[in-house]
Short mmCIF file of N, CA and C and ligand atoms in Angstrom, two decimals:
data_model
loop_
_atom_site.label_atom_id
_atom_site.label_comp_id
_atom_site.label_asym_id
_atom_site.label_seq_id
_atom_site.Cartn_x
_atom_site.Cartn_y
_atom_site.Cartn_z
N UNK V 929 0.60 -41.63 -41.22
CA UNK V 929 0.01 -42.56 -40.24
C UNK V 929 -0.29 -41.82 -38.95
N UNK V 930 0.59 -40.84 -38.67
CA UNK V 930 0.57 -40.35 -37.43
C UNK V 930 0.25 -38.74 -37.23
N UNK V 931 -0.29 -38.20 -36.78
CA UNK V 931 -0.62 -36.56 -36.86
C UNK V 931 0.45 -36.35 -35.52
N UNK V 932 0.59 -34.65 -36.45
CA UNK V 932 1.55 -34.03 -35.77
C UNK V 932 0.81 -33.55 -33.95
N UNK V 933 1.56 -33.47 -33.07
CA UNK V 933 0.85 -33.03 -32.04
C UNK V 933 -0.25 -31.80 -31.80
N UNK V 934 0.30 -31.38 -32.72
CA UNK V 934 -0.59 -29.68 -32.72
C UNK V 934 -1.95 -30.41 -33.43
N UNK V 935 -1.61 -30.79 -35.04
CA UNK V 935 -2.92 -30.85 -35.46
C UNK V 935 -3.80 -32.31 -34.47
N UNK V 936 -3.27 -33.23 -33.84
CA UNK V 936 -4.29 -33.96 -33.03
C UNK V 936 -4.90 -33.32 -32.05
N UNK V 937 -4.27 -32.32 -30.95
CA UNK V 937 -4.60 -31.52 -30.39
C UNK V 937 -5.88 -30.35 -31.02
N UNK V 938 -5.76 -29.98 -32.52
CA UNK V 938 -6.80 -29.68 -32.80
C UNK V 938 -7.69 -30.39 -33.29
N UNK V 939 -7.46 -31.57 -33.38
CA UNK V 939 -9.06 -32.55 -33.69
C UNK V 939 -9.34 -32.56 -32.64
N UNK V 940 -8.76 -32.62 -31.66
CA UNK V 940 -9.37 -32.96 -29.91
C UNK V 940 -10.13 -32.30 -29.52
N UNK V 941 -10.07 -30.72 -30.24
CA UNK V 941 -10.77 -29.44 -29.61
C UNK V 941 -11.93 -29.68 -30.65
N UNK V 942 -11.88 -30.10 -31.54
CA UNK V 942 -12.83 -30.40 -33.19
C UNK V 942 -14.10 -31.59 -32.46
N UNK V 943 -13.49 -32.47 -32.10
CA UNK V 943 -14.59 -33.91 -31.53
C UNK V 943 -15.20 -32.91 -30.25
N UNK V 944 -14.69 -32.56 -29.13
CA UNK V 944 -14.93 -31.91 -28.27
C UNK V 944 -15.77 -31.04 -28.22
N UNK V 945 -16.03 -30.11 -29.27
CA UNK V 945 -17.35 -28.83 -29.41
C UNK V 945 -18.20 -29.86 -30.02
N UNK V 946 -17.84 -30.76 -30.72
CA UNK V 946 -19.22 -31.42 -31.44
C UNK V 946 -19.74 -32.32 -30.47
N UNK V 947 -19.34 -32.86 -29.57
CA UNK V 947 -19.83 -33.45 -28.44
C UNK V 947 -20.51 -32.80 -27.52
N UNK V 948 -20.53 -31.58 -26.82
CA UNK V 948 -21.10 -30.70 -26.67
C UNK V 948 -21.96 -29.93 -27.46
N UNK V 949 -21.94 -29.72 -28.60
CA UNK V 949 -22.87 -29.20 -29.32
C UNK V 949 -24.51 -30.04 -29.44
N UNK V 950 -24.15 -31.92 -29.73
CA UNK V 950 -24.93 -32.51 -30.03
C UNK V 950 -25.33 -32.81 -28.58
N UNK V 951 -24.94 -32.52 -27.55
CA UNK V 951 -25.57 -32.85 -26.25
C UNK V 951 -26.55 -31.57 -26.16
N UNK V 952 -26.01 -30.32 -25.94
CA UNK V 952 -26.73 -29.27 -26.17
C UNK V 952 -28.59 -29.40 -26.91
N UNK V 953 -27.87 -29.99 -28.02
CA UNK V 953 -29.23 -30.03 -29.01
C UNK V 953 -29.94 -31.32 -28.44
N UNK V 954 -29.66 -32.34 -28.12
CA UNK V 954 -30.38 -33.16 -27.48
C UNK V 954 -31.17 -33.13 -26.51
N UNK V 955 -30.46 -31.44 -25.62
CA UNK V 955 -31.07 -31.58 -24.53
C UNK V 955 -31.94 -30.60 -24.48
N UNK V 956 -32.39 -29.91 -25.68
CA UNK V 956 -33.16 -28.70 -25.83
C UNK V 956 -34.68 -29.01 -25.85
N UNK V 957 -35.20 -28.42 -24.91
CA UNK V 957 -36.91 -28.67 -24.78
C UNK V 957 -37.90 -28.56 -26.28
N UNK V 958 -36.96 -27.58 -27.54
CA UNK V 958 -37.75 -28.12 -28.75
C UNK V 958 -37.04 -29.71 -29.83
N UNK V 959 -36.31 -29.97 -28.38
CA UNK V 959 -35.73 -31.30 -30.05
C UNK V 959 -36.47 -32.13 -30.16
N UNK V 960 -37.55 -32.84 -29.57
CA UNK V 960 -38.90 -33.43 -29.66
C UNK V 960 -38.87 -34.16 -31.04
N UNK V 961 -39.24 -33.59 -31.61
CA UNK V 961 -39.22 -34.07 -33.33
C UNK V 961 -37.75 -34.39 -34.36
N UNK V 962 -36.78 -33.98 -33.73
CA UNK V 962 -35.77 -34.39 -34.20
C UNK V 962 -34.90 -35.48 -33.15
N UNK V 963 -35.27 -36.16 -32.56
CA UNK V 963 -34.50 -36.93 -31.61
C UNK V 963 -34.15 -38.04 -32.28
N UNK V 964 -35.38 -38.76 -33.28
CA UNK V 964 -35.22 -40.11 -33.51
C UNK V 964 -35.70 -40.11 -35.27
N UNK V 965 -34.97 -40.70 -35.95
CA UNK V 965 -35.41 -40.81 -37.70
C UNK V 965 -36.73 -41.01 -37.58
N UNK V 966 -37.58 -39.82 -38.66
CA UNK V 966 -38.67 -39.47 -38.85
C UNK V 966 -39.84 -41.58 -39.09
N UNK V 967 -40.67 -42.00 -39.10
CA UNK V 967 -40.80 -43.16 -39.21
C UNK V 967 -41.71 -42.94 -41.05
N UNK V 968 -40.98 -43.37 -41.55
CA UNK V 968 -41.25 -43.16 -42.92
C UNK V 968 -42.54 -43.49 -43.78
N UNK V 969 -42.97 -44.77 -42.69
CA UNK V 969 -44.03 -45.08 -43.05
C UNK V 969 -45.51 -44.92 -42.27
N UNK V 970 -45.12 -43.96 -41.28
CA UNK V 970 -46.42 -42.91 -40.58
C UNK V 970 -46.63 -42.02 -41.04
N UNK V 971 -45.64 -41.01 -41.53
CA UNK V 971 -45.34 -40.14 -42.16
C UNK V 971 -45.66 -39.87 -43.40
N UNK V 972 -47.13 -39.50 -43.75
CA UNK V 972 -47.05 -39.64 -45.12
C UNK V 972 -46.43 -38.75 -46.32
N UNK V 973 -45.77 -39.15 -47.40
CA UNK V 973 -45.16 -37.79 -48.32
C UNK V 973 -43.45 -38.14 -47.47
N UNK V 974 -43.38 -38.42 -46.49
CA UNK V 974 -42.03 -38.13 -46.19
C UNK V 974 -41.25 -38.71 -46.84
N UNK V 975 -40.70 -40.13 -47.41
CA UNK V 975 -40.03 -40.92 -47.86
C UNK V 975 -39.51 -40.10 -49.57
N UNK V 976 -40.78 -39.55 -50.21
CA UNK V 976 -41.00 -39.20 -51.39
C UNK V 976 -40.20 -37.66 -51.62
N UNK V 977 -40.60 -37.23 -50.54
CA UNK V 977 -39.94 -35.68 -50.35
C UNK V 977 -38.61 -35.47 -49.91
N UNK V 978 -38.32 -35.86 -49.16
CA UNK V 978 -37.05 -35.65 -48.33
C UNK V 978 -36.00 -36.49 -48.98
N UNK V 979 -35.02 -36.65 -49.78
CA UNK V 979 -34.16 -37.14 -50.18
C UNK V 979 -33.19 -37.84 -49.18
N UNK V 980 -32.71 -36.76 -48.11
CA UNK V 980 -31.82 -37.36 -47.41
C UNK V 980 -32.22 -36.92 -45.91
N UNK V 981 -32.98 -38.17 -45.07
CA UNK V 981 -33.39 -38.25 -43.49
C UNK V 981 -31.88 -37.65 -43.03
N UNK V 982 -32.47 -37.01 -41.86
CA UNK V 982 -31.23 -37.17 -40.51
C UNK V 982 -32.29 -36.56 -39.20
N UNK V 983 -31.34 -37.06 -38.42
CA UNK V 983 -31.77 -36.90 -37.08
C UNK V 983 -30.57 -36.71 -35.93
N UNK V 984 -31.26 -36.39 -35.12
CA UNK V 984 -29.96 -36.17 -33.87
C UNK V 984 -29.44 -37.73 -33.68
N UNK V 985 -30.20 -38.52 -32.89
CA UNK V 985 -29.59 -40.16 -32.69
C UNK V 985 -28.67 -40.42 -33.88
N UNK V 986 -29.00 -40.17 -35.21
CA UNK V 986 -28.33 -40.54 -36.35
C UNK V 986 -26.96 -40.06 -36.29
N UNK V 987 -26.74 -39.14 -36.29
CA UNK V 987 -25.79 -37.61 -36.22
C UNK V 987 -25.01 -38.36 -34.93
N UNK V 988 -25.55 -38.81 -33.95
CA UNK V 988 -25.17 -39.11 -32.26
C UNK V 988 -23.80 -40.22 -32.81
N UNK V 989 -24.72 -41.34 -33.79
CA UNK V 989 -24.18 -42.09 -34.11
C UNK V 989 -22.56 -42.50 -34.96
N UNK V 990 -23.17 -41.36 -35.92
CA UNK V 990 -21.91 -41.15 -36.51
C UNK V 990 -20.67 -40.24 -36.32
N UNK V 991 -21.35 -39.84 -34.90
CA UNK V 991 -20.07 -39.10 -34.02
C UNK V 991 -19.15 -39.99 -33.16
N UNK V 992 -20.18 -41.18 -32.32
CA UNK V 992 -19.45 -42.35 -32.03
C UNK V 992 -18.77 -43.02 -32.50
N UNK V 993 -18.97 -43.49 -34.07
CA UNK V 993 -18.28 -43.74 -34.63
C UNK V 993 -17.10 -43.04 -35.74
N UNK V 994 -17.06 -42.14 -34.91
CA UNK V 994 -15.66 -41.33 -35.81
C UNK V 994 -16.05 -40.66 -37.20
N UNK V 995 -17.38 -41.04 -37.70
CA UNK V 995 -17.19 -40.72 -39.00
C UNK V 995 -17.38 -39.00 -39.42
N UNK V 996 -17.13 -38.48 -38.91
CA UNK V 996 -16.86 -36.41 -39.18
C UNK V 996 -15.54 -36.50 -39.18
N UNK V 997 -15.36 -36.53 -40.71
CA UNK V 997 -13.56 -35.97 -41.10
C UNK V 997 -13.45 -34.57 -40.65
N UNK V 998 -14.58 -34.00 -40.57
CA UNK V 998 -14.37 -32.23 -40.40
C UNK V 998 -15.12 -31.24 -39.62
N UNK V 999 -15.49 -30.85 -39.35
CA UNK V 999 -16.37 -29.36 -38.32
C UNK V 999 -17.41 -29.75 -39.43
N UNK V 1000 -16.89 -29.48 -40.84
CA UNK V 1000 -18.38 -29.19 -42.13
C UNK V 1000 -18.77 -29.69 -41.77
N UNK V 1001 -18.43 -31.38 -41.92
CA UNK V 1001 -19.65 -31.82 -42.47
C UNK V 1001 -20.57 -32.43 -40.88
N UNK V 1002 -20.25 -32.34 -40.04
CA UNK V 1002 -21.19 -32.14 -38.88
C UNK V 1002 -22.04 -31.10 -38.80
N UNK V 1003 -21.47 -30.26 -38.86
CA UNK V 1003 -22.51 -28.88 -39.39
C UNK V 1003 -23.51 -29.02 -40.41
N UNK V 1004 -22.96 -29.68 -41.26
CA UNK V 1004 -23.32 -29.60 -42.87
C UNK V 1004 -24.75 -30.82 -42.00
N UNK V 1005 -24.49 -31.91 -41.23
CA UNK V 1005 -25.82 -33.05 -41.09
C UNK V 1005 -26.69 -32.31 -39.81
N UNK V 1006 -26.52 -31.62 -39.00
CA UNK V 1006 -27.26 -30.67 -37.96
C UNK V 1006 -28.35 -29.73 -39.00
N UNK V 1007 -27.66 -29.09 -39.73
CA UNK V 1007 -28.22 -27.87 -41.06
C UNK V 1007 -29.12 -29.00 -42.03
N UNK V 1008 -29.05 -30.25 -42.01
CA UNK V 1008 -29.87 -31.02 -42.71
C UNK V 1008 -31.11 -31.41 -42.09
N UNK V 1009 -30.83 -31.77 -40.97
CA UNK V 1009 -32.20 -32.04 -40.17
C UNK V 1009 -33.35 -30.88 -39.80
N UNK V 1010 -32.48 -28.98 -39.89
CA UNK V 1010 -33.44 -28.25 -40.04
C UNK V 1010 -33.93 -27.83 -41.48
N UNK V 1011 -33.16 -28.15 -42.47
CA UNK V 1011 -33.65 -27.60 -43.87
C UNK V 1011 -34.48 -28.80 -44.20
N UNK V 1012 -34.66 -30.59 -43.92
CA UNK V 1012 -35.60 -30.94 -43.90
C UNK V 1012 -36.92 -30.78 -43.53
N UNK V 1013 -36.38 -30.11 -42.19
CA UNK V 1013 -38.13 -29.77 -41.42
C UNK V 1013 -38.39 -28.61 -42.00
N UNK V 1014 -38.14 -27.83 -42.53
CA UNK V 1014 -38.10 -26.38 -43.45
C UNK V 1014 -38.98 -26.74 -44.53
N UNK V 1015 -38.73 -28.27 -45.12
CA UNK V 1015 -39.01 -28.39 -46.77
C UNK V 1015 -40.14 -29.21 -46.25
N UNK V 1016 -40.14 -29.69 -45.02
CA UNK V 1016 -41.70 -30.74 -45.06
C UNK V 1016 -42.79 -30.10 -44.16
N UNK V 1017 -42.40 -29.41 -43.55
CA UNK V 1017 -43.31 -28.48 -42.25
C UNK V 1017 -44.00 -26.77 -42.31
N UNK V 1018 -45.07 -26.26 -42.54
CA UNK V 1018 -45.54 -25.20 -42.05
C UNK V 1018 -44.46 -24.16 -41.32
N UNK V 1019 -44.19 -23.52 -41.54
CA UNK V 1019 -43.40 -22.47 -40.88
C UNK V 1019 -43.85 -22.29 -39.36
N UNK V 1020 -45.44 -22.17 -39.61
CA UNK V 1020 -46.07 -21.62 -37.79
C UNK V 1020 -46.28 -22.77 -37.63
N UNK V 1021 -46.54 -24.63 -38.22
CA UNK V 1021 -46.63 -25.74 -37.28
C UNK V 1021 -45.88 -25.89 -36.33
N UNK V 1022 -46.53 -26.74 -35.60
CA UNK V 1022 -45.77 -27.10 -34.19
C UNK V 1022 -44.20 -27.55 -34.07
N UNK V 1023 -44.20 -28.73 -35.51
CA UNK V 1023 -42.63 -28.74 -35.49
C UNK V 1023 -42.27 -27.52 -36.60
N UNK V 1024 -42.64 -27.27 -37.30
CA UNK V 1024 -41.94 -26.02 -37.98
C UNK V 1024 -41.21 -24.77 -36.93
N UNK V 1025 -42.14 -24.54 -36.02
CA UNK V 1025 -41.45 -23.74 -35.04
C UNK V 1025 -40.56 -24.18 -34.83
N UNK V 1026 -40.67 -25.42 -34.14
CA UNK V 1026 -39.50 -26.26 -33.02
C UNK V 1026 -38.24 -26.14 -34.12
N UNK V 1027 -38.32 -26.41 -35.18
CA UNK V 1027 -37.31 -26.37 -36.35
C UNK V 1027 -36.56 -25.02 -36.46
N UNK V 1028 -37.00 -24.43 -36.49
CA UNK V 1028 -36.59 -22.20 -36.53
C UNK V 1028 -35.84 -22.43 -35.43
N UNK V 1029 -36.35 -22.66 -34.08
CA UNK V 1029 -35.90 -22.35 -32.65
C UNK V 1029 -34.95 -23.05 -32.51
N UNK V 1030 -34.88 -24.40 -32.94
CA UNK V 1030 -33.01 -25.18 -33.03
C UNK V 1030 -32.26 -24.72 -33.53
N UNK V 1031 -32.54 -24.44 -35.23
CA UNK V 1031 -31.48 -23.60 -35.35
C UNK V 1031 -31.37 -22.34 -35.42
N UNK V 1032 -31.95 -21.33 -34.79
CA UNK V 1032 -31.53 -20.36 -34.37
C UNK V 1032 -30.35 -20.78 -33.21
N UNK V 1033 -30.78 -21.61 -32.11
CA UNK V 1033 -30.04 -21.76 -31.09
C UNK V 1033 -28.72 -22.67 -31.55
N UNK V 1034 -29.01 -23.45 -32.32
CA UNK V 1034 -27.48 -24.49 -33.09
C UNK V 1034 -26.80 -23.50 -33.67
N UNK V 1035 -27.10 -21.82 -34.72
CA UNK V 1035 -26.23 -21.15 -34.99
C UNK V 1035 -25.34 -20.66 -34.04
N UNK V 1036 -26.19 -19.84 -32.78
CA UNK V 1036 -25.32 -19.27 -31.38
C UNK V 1036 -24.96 -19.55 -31.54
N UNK V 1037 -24.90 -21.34 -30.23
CA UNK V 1037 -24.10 -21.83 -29.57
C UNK V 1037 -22.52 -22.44 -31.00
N UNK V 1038 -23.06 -22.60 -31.95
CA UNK V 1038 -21.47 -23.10 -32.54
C UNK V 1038 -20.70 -22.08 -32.87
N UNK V 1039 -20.88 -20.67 -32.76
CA UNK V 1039 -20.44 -19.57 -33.34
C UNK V 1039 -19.41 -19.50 -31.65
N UNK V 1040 -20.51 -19.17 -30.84
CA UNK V 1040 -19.84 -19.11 -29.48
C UNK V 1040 -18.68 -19.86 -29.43
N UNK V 1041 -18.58 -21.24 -29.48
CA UNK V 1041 -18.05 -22.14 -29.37
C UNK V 1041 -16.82 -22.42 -30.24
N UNK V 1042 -17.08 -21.91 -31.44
CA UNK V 1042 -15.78 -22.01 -32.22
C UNK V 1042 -15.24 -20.98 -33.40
N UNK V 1043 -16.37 -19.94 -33.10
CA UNK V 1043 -15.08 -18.83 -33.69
C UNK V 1043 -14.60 -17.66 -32.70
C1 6RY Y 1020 -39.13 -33.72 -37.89
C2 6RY Y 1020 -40.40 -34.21 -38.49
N1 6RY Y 1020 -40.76 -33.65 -39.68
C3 6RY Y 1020 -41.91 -34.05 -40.28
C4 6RY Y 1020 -42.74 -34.99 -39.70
C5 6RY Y 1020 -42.38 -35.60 -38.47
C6 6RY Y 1020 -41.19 -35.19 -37.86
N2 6RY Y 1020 -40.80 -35.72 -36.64
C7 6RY Y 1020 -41.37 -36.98 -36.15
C8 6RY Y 1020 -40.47 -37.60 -35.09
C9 6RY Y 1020 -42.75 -36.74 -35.56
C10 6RY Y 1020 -43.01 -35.59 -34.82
C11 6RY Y 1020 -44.29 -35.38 -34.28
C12 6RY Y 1020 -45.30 -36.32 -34.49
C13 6RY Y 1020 -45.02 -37.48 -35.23
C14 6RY Y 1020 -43.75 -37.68 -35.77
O1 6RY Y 1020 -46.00 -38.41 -35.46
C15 6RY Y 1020 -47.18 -38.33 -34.65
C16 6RY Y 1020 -47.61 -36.91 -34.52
O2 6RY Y 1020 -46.56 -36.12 -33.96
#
């Protein structure tokens, strides 16, 4: 029922980089295209292609609500929103870039940050 002091103390430091991390990425001049779930039905091909949407707000969301048992799998839904734009976007398009340039910069900063 109850965690030991040490390991709550390390979820504390665990919620804490991911709160910062997803502010980081929110506040990056290429997150443009990843801010808000793609609109599925402007978008043509998207619904059909992409198996599993994410977005930052999404990600925002399920940080508010507690739901990251772990570092992964926050990582694991950040790494989803660029291997989507990977699988639906031009490499040199406008968001294809913007896509490279997040996560190049989402690898840094979490490396910095937590190893
Ligand atoms: C990440 C992504 N991958 C594929 C398609 C779209 C998007 N992003 C949406 C928000 C988006 C980004 C840019 C747009 C747009 C929608 O619709 C109008 C034209 O400009």
């Amino acid at each position: 029922k109850h965690d030991s002091p040490v390991s709550c103390a390390k979820k504390a430091k665990t919620v804490k980089a991911q709160q910062i991390l997803l502010a980081e990425l929110e506040a990056h001049p290429a997150a443009w295209p990843f801010l808000s779930p793609v609109n599925q039905k402007s978008v043509p091909g998207y619904r059909k292609v992409i198996k599993k949407p994410m977005d930052f707000s999404t990600i925002r969301e399920k940080l508010t609500n507690n739901q990251y048992l772990s570092l992964e799998s926050f990582i694991m839904d950040v790494n989803l929103v660029f291997d989507n734009c990977e699988k639906f976007n031009e490499d040199h398009s406008e968001i294809g870039q913007a896509g490279h340039s997040m996560r190049r910069y989402f690898d840094k900063r979490w490396t910095e940050l937590l190893k």
